[in-house]
Short mmCIF file of C-alpha atoms and ligand atoms in Angstrom, two decimals:
data_model
loop_
_atom_site.label_atom_id
_atom_site.label_comp_id
_atom_site.label_asym_id
_atom_site.label_seq_id
_atom_site.Cartn_x
_atom_site.Cartn_y
_atom_site.Cartn_z
CA MET A 1 0.00 0.00 0.00
CA THR A 2 1.23 3.46 -0.90
CA THR A 3 1.84 5.96 1.92
CA ARG A 4 1.16 9.57 1.00
CA THR A 5 2.79 12.37 2.99
CA LEU A 6 1.85 16.01 2.50
CA ILE A 7 4.11 18.85 3.60
CA ARG A 8 1.92 21.90 3.65
CA GLY A 9 2.32 25.63 4.15
CA GLY A 10 6.09 26.03 3.79
CA LEU A 11 8.48 27.96 1.59
CA VAL A 12 10.18 25.43 -0.67
CA VAL A 13 13.76 26.51 -1.30
CA THR A 14 15.89 24.79 -3.94
CA ALA A 15 19.01 25.95 -5.74
CA ALA A 16 16.80 27.12 -8.59
CA GLU A 17 13.84 28.79 -6.91
CA GLU A 18 11.82 29.68 -3.84
CA THR A 19 8.12 28.82 -3.99
CA HIS A 20 5.30 28.89 -1.52
CA ALA A 21 4.21 25.35 -2.22
CA ASP A 22 2.91 22.13 -0.73
CA VAL A 23 4.86 18.96 -1.44
CA LEU A 24 3.26 15.57 -2.02
CA ILE A 25 5.31 12.44 -1.35
CA GLU A 26 4.37 8.88 -2.26
CA ASP A 27 6.41 6.37 -0.28
CA SER A 28 10.05 7.35 -0.83
CA ARG A 29 9.67 9.86 -3.68
CA VAL A 30 8.39 13.37 -4.25
CA VAL A 31 5.51 13.20 -6.72
CA ALA A 32 4.21 16.76 -6.99
CA LEU A 33 4.45 20.37 -5.83
CA ALA A 34 1.50 22.76 -5.94
CA ALA A 35 0.54 26.19 -4.65
CA HIS A 36 -0.53 26.16 -1.02
CA ASP A 37 -3.82 24.33 -0.47
CA SER A 38 -4.40 23.82 -4.18
CA GLY A 39 -3.64 20.07 -4.02
CA ALA A 40 -7.11 19.09 -2.82
CA ALA A 41 -8.59 20.38 -6.08
CA ALA A 42 -6.15 18.11 -7.93
CA GLY A 43 -7.30 15.15 -5.83
CA TRP A 44 -4.37 15.04 -3.39
CA THR A 45 -5.01 12.92 -0.32
CA ALA A 46 -2.54 12.22 2.46
CA ASP A 47 -2.03 9.65 5.20
CA VAL A 48 0.40 11.94 7.03
CA THR A 49 0.40 15.76 6.98
CA ILE A 50 3.36 17.83 8.15
CA ASP A 51 2.63 21.47 8.91
CA ALA A 52 5.48 23.64 7.58
CA THR A 53 3.85 27.04 8.12
CA ASP A 54 6.57 29.69 8.62
CA ARG A 55 9.23 27.06 7.86
CA TYR A 56 11.56 26.43 4.95
CA VAL A 57 11.16 23.15 3.12
CA ILE A 58 14.62 22.32 1.80
CA PRO A 59 16.39 19.32 0.27
CA GLY A 60 18.35 17.19 2.71
CA GLY A 61 21.99 18.23 2.86
CA VAL A 62 24.57 16.33 0.81
CA ASP A 63 27.94 16.27 2.56
CA PRO A 64 30.46 14.93 0.05
CA HIS A 65 33.46 14.77 2.39
CA THR A 66 33.34 12.73 5.61
CA HIS A 67 35.67 10.27 7.34
CA MET A 68 33.74 7.97 9.67
CA GLU A 69 36.00 5.59 11.64
CA MET A 70 38.99 6.73 9.63
CA PRO A 71 42.29 5.22 10.79
CA PHE A 72 44.65 8.17 11.09
CA GLY A 73 47.49 9.42 13.26
CA GLY A 74 47.64 6.19 15.27
CA THR A 75 43.95 6.21 16.16
CA TYR A 76 40.48 6.17 14.55
CA ALA A 77 38.04 9.00 13.88
CA SER A 78 35.63 8.78 16.79
CA ASP A 79 32.35 8.72 14.86
CA THR A 80 31.28 5.35 13.51
CA PHE A 81 28.94 5.17 10.53
CA GLU A 82 26.16 4.70 13.09
CA THR A 83 26.91 7.72 15.29
CA GLY A 84 28.14 9.93 12.45
CA THR A 85 25.15 9.46 10.16
CA ARG A 86 22.79 9.94 13.12
CA ALA A 87 24.51 13.24 13.86
CA ALA A 88 24.29 14.12 10.16
CA ALA A 89 20.52 13.58 10.31
CA TRP A 90 20.24 15.81 13.39
CA GLY A 91 21.96 18.50 11.37
CA GLY A 92 19.74 18.15 8.30
CA THR A 93 22.16 16.15 6.16
CA THR A 94 20.59 13.11 4.52
CA THR A 95 23.46 11.92 2.30
CA ILE A 96 27.14 11.56 3.05
CA VAL A 97 29.92 10.57 0.69
CA ASP A 98 32.66 9.01 2.81
CA PHE A 99 36.18 7.99 1.82
CA ALA A 100 37.01 4.30 1.54
CA ILE A 101 40.76 3.80 1.85
CA GLN A 102 43.16 1.66 -0.13
CA SER A 103 45.90 0.54 2.30
CA LYS A 104 49.45 0.31 1.04
CA GLY A 105 50.09 -3.08 -0.60
CA ARG A 106 46.34 -3.73 -0.91
CA SER A 107 43.92 -3.33 -3.79
CA LEU A 108 41.22 -0.70 -4.19
CA GLY A 109 38.64 -3.50 -4.08
CA GLU A 110 39.84 -4.65 -0.65
CA GLY A 111 39.59 -1.11 0.67
CA LEU A 112 36.10 -0.70 -0.71
CA ASP A 113 34.96 -4.03 0.76
CA ALA A 114 36.29 -2.98 4.17
CA TRP A 115 34.31 0.28 4.06
CA HIS A 116 31.14 -1.52 2.97
CA GLU A 117 31.63 -3.79 5.96
CA LYS A 118 31.90 -0.80 8.33
CA ALA A 119 28.83 0.97 6.94
CA ASN A 120 26.45 -1.78 5.94
CA GLY A 121 23.40 -1.89 8.22
CA LYS A 122 24.70 0.94 10.41
CA CYS A 123 23.67 4.16 8.73
CA ALA A 124 20.75 6.43 9.66
CA VAL A 125 20.85 8.20 6.27
CA ASP A 126 22.05 7.29 2.78
CA TYR A 127 25.74 7.02 2.01
CA ALA A 128 28.17 6.59 -0.87
CA PHE A 129 31.92 6.23 -1.21
CA HIS A 130 34.88 7.91 -2.84
CA MET A 131 38.14 5.95 -2.93
CA ILE A 132 41.41 7.17 -1.43
CA MET A 133 44.29 5.83 -3.55
CA SER A 134 47.38 5.43 -1.41
CA ASP A 135 49.14 2.90 -3.62
CA VAL A 136 48.99 3.90 -7.28
CA ASN A 137 50.43 1.01 -9.27
CA GLU A 138 49.64 -0.90 -12.46
CA TYR A 139 47.06 -3.05 -10.71
CA SER A 140 45.23 -0.28 -8.85
CA LEU A 141 45.19 1.90 -11.99
CA ARG A 142 43.45 -0.92 -13.86
CA GLU A 143 41.01 -1.35 -10.98
CA MET A 144 39.77 2.24 -11.25
CA ASP A 145 37.46 1.39 -14.18
CA ARG A 146 35.90 -1.45 -12.22
CA LEU A 147 35.16 0.87 -9.30
CA VAL A 148 33.57 3.42 -11.61
CA SER A 149 31.24 0.69 -12.89
CA ALA A 150 30.41 -0.16 -9.26
CA GLY A 151 29.37 3.44 -8.56
CA VAL A 152 32.59 4.70 -6.96
CA THR A 153 33.28 7.45 -9.45
CA SER A 154 35.77 9.68 -7.63
CA PHE A 155 39.30 9.05 -6.38
CA LYS A 156 41.23 11.12 -3.87
CA LEU A 157 44.97 11.58 -4.39
CA PHE A 158 47.29 13.29 -1.91
CA THR A 159 50.33 15.48 -2.44
CA ALA A 160 50.48 15.54 1.39
CA TYR A 161 51.25 12.99 4.12
CA PRO A 162 54.43 11.28 2.80
CA GLY A 163 54.57 7.64 3.87
CA VAL A 164 50.82 7.50 4.45
CA PHE A 165 48.56 8.65 1.59
CA TYR A 166 51.13 10.56 -0.49
CA SER A 167 51.50 9.93 -4.23
CA ASP A 168 54.25 11.46 -6.33
CA ASP A 169 53.51 13.58 -9.40
CA GLY A 170 53.96 10.66 -11.79
CA GLN A 171 51.50 8.52 -9.85
CA ILE A 172 49.00 11.37 -9.72
CA LEU A 173 49.35 11.93 -13.46
CA ARG A 174 48.75 8.24 -14.17
CA ALA A 175 45.65 8.20 -11.95
CA MET A 176 44.37 11.31 -13.73
CA GLN A 177 44.96 9.72 -17.14
CA SER A 178 42.99 6.68 -16.07
CA ALA A 179 40.22 8.93 -14.69
CA ALA A 180 40.11 10.89 -17.93
CA ALA A 181 39.46 7.66 -19.82
CA SER A 182 36.67 6.42 -17.54
CA GLY A 183 34.91 9.69 -16.66
CA ALA A 184 35.95 9.51 -13.01
CA LEU A 185 36.67 12.65 -11.00
CA VAL A 186 40.05 13.04 -9.31
CA MET A 187 39.94 14.82 -5.97
CA ALA A 188 43.18 16.29 -4.71
CA HIS A 189 44.43 17.06 -1.23
CA ALA A 190 46.85 19.75 -2.31
CA GLU A 191 49.68 20.60 0.09
CA ASN A 192 53.38 20.03 -0.51
CA GLY A 193 53.87 17.18 1.98
CA PRO A 194 57.65 16.65 1.63
CA ALA A 195 58.34 20.38 2.09
CA ILE A 196 55.99 20.51 5.09
CA ASP A 197 57.84 17.59 6.67
CA VAL A 198 61.10 19.56 6.47
CA LEU A 199 59.46 22.57 8.14
CA VAL A 200 57.97 20.31 10.84
CA GLU A 201 61.39 18.85 11.63
CA GLN A 202 62.95 22.33 11.80
CA ALA A 203 60.15 23.71 14.00
CA LEU A 204 60.43 20.82 16.45
CA ALA A 205 64.21 21.27 16.57
CA ARG A 206 63.64 24.92 17.58
CA GLY A 207 61.36 23.74 20.38
CA GLU A 208 58.16 24.92 18.64
CA ARG A 209 55.81 22.22 19.84
CA ASP A 210 52.39 23.82 20.46
CA PRO A 211 49.35 23.26 18.21
CA ARG A 212 49.68 26.70 16.61
CA TYR A 213 52.85 25.57 14.83
CA HIS A 214 50.74 23.09 12.87
CA GLY A 215 49.30 26.12 11.08
CA GLU A 216 52.66 27.81 10.68
CA VAL A 217 54.52 24.95 8.99
CA ARG A 218 51.65 24.08 6.65
CA ARG A 219 52.22 27.33 4.80
CA ALA A 220 49.60 28.88 2.52
CA LEU A 221 52.21 29.01 -0.25
CA LEU A 222 52.68 25.24 0.03
CA GLU A 223 48.94 24.77 -0.43
CA ALA A 224 49.01 27.15 -3.41
CA GLU A 225 52.04 25.44 -4.97
CA ALA A 226 50.46 22.00 -4.73
CA THR A 227 47.13 23.33 -6.00
CA HIS A 228 48.89 24.82 -9.01
CA ARG A 229 50.71 21.52 -9.60
CA VAL A 230 47.62 19.27 -9.47
CA ILE A 231 45.76 21.69 -11.74
CA ARG A 232 48.53 21.53 -14.35
CA LEU A 233 48.82 17.74 -14.02
CA SER A 234 45.06 17.45 -14.62
CA GLN A 235 45.39 19.74 -17.64
CA VAL A 236 48.13 17.51 -19.07
CA ALA A 237 46.02 14.41 -18.41
CA GLY A 238 42.87 16.01 -19.86
CA ALA A 239 41.02 15.15 -16.65
CA PRO A 240 38.59 17.17 -14.56
CA LEU A 241 39.78 17.99 -11.05
CA TYR A 242 38.11 18.71 -7.70
CA VAL A 243 40.34 20.33 -5.07
CA VAL A 244 39.25 19.44 -1.54
CA HIS A 245 39.26 21.60 1.60
CA VAL A 246 40.70 24.80 0.10
CA SER A 247 41.68 27.11 2.96
CA ALA A 248 44.27 29.59 1.62
CA ARG A 249 43.37 32.54 -0.58
CA GLU A 250 46.56 31.86 -2.60
CA ALA A 251 45.30 28.33 -3.37
CA LEU A 252 41.89 29.68 -4.30
CA ALA A 253 43.63 32.12 -6.68
CA GLU A 254 45.10 29.12 -8.52
CA VAL A 255 41.63 27.61 -8.84
CA VAL A 256 40.22 30.92 -10.10
CA ARG A 257 43.01 31.22 -12.69
CA ALA A 258 42.37 27.70 -13.95
CA ARG A 259 38.63 28.28 -14.18
CA ASP A 260 39.20 31.56 -16.01
CA GLU A 261 41.27 29.58 -18.50
CA GLY A 262 38.24 27.35 -19.01
CA LEU A 263 39.66 24.27 -17.32
CA PRO A 264 37.24 21.81 -15.66
CA VAL A 265 38.59 22.56 -12.18
CA PHE A 266 36.25 22.56 -9.18
CA ALA A 267 36.82 23.16 -5.50
CA GLU A 268 35.27 23.00 -2.08
CA THR A 269 35.90 24.71 1.21
CA CYS A 270 34.62 23.80 4.68
CA PRO A 271 32.88 25.68 7.52
CA GLN A 272 36.02 25.61 9.68
CA TYR A 273 37.84 27.79 7.13
CA LEU A 274 34.91 30.19 6.91
CA PHE A 275 34.20 30.57 10.62
CA LEU A 276 37.47 29.73 12.46
CA SER A 277 41.05 30.93 12.15
CA THR A 278 44.62 30.60 13.41
CA ASP A 279 43.40 32.46 16.53
CA ASN A 280 41.69 29.20 17.48
CA LEU A 281 44.86 27.19 16.88
CA ALA A 282 46.64 29.59 19.24
CA GLU A 283 44.13 29.16 22.10
CA PRO A 284 45.92 28.79 25.46
CA GLY A 285 47.36 25.55 26.75
CA PHE A 286 46.68 22.62 24.46
CA GLU A 287 43.19 23.88 23.44
CA GLY A 288 44.44 24.65 19.92
CA ALA A 289 44.66 20.89 19.24
CA LYS A 290 40.88 20.89 18.81
CA TYR A 291 41.39 22.87 15.59
CA VAL A 292 44.22 20.86 14.06
CA CYS A 293 43.22 19.73 10.60
CA SER A 294 44.83 19.77 7.15
CA THR A 295 44.77 21.95 5.21
CA PRO A 296 45.09 24.09 8.36
CA LEU A 297 43.02 27.00 9.58
CA ARG A 298 44.33 30.29 8.18
CA PRO A 299 44.49 33.86 9.51
CA ALA A 300 41.01 35.42 9.46
CA GLU A 301 41.95 37.61 6.45
CA HIS A 302 41.61 34.55 4.19
CA GLN A 303 37.91 34.21 4.96
CA ALA A 304 36.81 37.14 2.78
CA ALA A 305 38.36 35.47 -0.28
CA LEU A 306 36.57 32.20 0.49
CA TRP A 307 33.19 33.91 0.92
CA ARG A 308 33.76 35.75 -2.31
CA GLY A 309 34.67 32.49 -4.05
CA LEU A 310 31.42 30.98 -2.83
CA ARG A 311 29.44 33.93 -4.16
CA THR A 312 31.17 33.97 -7.54
CA ASN A 313 31.05 30.17 -7.96
CA ASP A 314 34.84 29.87 -8.00
CA LEU A 315 34.13 27.60 -5.03
CA GLN A 316 31.18 25.34 -5.75
CA VAL A 317 30.73 23.23 -2.62
CA VAL A 318 30.93 23.43 1.17
CA SER A 319 31.63 20.01 2.69
CA THR A 320 32.66 19.32 6.28
CA ASP A 321 35.72 17.05 6.03
CA HIS A 322 34.17 15.62 9.20
CA CYS A 323 36.98 13.68 10.86
CA PRO A 324 36.49 13.91 14.63
CA PHE A 325 39.01 12.97 17.31
CA CYS A 326 38.21 13.38 21.01
CA PHE A 327 40.30 15.90 22.88
CA ALA A 328 40.84 13.43 25.73
CA GLY A 329 43.04 10.56 24.66
CA GLN A 330 43.11 11.31 20.92
CA LYS A 331 44.12 14.94 20.32
CA GLU A 332 46.25 14.47 23.45
CA LEU A 333 48.49 12.08 21.49
CA GLY A 334 50.17 15.28 20.31
CA LEU A 335 50.83 16.85 23.72
CA GLY A 336 54.34 18.28 23.44
CA ASP A 337 54.58 17.56 19.67
CA PHE A 338 52.04 19.20 17.36
CA SER A 339 52.97 16.83 14.52
CA LYS A 340 51.45 13.92 16.46
CA ILE A 341 48.02 15.54 16.90
CA PRO A 342 45.55 13.53 14.77
CA ASN A 343 44.43 15.77 11.91
CA GLY A 344 40.73 16.40 11.65
CA MET A 345 37.74 18.21 13.06
CA PRO A 346 34.08 17.42 13.73
CA GLY A 347 31.30 19.23 11.86
CA VAL A 348 28.86 16.97 10.01
CA GLU A 349 26.04 18.09 12.33
CA ASN A 350 26.80 21.81 12.07
CA ARG A 351 27.19 22.51 8.34
CA MET A 352 23.58 23.32 7.39
CA ASP A 353 23.12 25.60 10.42
CA LEU A 354 26.42 27.42 9.93
CA LEU A 355 25.66 28.01 6.27
CA HIS A 356 22.18 29.25 7.15
CA GLN A 357 23.89 31.65 9.54
CA ALA A 358 25.90 32.81 6.51
CA VAL A 359 22.55 33.60 4.86
CA VAL A 360 21.44 35.54 7.95
CA ASP A 361 24.79 37.39 7.98
CA GLY A 362 24.45 38.31 4.29
CA HIS A 363 27.38 36.29 2.91
CA ILE A 364 25.21 34.17 0.59
CA THR A 365 21.59 33.97 -0.51
CA ARG A 366 19.11 31.32 0.59
CA ARG A 367 19.24 29.63 -2.81
CA ARG A 368 23.02 29.68 -2.82
CA TRP A 369 22.91 27.97 0.61
CA ILE A 370 21.00 25.10 -0.96
CA GLU A 371 23.18 25.11 -4.06
CA ILE A 372 26.52 24.75 -2.23
CA ALA A 373 25.25 22.35 0.44
CA CYS A 374 22.78 20.16 -1.48
CA ALA A 375 22.40 20.56 -5.24
CA THR A 376 25.98 21.04 -6.43
CA PRO A 377 27.50 18.29 -4.27
CA ALA A 378 24.81 15.97 -5.65
CA ARG A 379 25.59 17.00 -9.24
CA MET A 380 29.34 16.94 -8.71
CA PHE A 381 29.25 13.38 -7.43
CA GLY A 382 26.62 11.85 -9.69
CA LEU A 383 23.64 11.79 -7.31
CA TYR A 384 21.41 14.46 -8.87
CA PRO A 385 18.41 14.74 -9.26
CA ARG A 386 17.77 11.82 -6.92
CA LYS A 387 19.47 13.89 -4.19
CA GLY A 388 19.98 17.62 -3.73
CA THR A 389 16.61 18.97 -4.84
CA ILE A 390 12.86 18.80 -4.27
CA ALA A 391 11.18 17.87 -7.54
CA PRO A 392 8.91 15.14 -8.86
CA GLY A 393 10.92 11.92 -9.01
CA ALA A 394 13.52 12.98 -6.45
CA ASP A 395 14.03 11.02 -3.25
CA ALA A 396 11.94 12.57 -0.50
CA ASP A 397 14.99 13.66 1.49
CA ILE A 398 13.48 16.80 2.95
CA VAL A 399 14.23 19.06 5.90
CA ILE A 400 11.65 21.25 7.59
CA TYR A 401 13.83 24.13 8.73
CA ASP A 402 12.79 26.75 11.26
CA PRO A 403 14.67 29.86 10.10
CA GLY A 404 13.85 32.03 13.12
CA THR A 405 14.80 30.05 16.22
CA GLU A 406 18.22 30.63 17.74
CA HIS A 407 20.27 27.92 19.37
CA THR A 408 23.77 27.45 20.74
CA LEU A 409 26.26 25.00 19.27
CA SER A 410 27.80 22.95 22.05
CA ALA A 411 29.32 19.55 22.86
CA SER A 412 26.74 19.28 25.63
CA THR A 413 23.90 19.18 23.11
CA HIS A 414 25.41 17.86 19.87
CA HIS A 415 25.10 14.25 18.73
CA MET A 416 28.52 13.69 17.19
CA ASN A 417 30.61 11.18 19.15
CA VAL A 418 33.27 13.67 20.15
CA ASP A 419 33.93 15.40 23.46
CA TYR A 420 34.20 18.98 22.19
CA SER A 421 32.58 21.32 19.72
CA ALA A 422 34.77 23.45 17.45
CA TYR A 423 31.96 26.04 17.69
CA GLU A 424 31.33 25.84 21.45
CA GLY A 425 28.99 28.62 22.58
CA ARG A 426 28.35 30.04 19.09
CA ARG A 427 24.76 31.27 18.66
CA VAL A 428 23.14 30.49 15.32
CA THR A 429 19.75 31.45 13.96
CA GLY A 430 17.84 28.60 12.34
CA ARG A 431 17.20 25.05 13.38
CA VAL A 432 16.40 21.68 11.86
CA GLU A 433 12.94 20.61 12.98
CA THR A 434 12.00 17.53 10.97
CA VAL A 435 14.01 15.41 8.54
CA LEU A 436 12.71 12.87 6.06
CA SER A 437 15.00 10.37 4.42
CA ARG A 438 13.33 8.73 1.41
CA GLY A 439 9.98 9.74 2.87
CA VAL A 440 10.67 8.25 6.31
CA ALA A 441 11.01 10.55 9.33
CA VAL A 442 14.42 10.33 10.96
CA ILE A 443 14.07 13.55 12.98
CA GLU A 444 10.56 14.56 14.02
CA ASN A 445 9.98 17.83 15.86
CA GLU A 446 13.57 17.83 17.12
CA ALA A 447 13.57 14.20 18.28
CA TYR A 448 15.46 11.32 16.67
CA VAL A 449 13.07 8.69 15.35
CA GLY A 450 15.38 6.99 12.84
CA HIS A 451 17.32 3.78 13.10
CA ALA A 452 20.63 2.27 12.11
CA GLY A 453 20.25 0.42 8.84
CA HIS A 454 17.67 2.75 7.30
CA GLY A 455 20.48 4.43 5.34
CA ALA A 456 21.18 2.74 2.02
CA TYR A 457 24.33 2.56 -0.11
CA LEU A 458 24.16 4.80 -3.19
CA PRO A 459 26.12 3.76 -6.27
CA ARG A 460 26.91 7.01 -8.04
CA GLY A 461 26.99 8.17 -11.64
CA ILE A 462 29.77 10.31 -13.03
CA CYS A 463 30.25 14.01 -12.31
CA GLN A 464 27.53 15.98 -14.08
CA TYR A 465 29.72 19.02 -14.74
CA VAL A 466 31.95 17.32 -17.30
CA ASN A 467 31.33 15.66 -20.62
O1 LIG B 501 42.67 17.03 8.75
C1 LIG B 501 42.01 16.37 7.96
N1 LIG B 501 41.51 16.97 6.92
N2 LIG B 501 41.78 15.07 8.20
C2 LIG B 501 41.12 14.16 7.36
C3 LIG B 501 41.95 13.67 6.23
C4 LIG B 501 42.00 14.62 5.07
O2 LIG B 501 43.09 14.99 4.66
O3 LIG B 501 40.97 14.98 4.53
ZN1 LIG B 502 42.54 15.83 2.76
ZN1 LIG B 503 39.17 14.75 4.35
#
């Protein structure tokens, strides 16, 4: 039997338009939109009615950059797929794209199987995978095509982290050539890892051991240099490129230059680079460890360039790079040596609210909020129009968002499995009230009503911004 759900009275906001409309859902899909209260005349009936008067009705967020349970820095990211996707739902995100990891000496297929094992039956909302390539060789290059056919259509390569995920320029070029042939999208973590390692060694030798030195050695110029390099390698390979977690204005300038030249180069930034700065890394005692991530936080002056990039579409996406480590016992691994602090920050629950705050503050428009957080990530990673919009045929991943209620971000109230909030005490205007995932309520009037295993694996198509 078909279940019909009616969302009535709200302002439907998509990347394309804002309409005062009611939304009719049949089972897991949106079937129709119509002017308020006009559905009855068209014969609409509903088993469940959700009142969205004075609320926004928006597509569920698509966060294309998370690391649940990621092994890193001698420990594991503290959110499992179960806790992390539950927190995502609380924050109005209904799809995550996480990174499966190829271990050194292992195949891509083994890495993917391991991530399926971690996620299967655990997720509160839908999920998909990118693949981190940490061992580019003849075999793994051949495997890329097979992964694309299995719906893993993007591959992350690192110019950072020598000895861990690092690939040299030749390996990156080969992976890009293979991606160009199959339609896959190469994602690049662009920082000059070998040069950073020299600066780390020199800083430690000078006795510079506090978290703030993490930001100082990972110089903006070394992000810009690596960004330039991966752009030119992708140009040589004839492959599209997506630069992850851009934080430095100099790196963004490289992206802008490439885009002005007409190259298929895309980039994301993350809320931590828009709302936090090196001032946080320099907080007293060891507090700065909470903000250690790579690329690092930058001086606040960089933020204006990032906001501008988001407005001008030189930056297309805001993801979270959610990679939480508890302060107690995990970040503390780097007490007395900043280079041993596990890299990563929590945020999957906060992204939609922080970006709505950016609307309130006048940085972006409401439609741009939905574009950078829902529609474009879905298009970029082959999930649109199933995800990222509200339209007939789309999955009924829908958030009823109260734009007027203020709340305070805090570890005492968040749902991520991490003992601190990077935004502790920050007041934001706007709040997720109800969340549907494929027509099923996972958050209802600010209470969790979902369950582990509701979230389904999403094989993806290829990036919709390239031929
Ligand atoms: O610090 C970060 N970003 N940790 C997660 C791994 C990565 O490089 O994205
Ligand atoms: Zn990265
Ligand atoms: Zn990441």
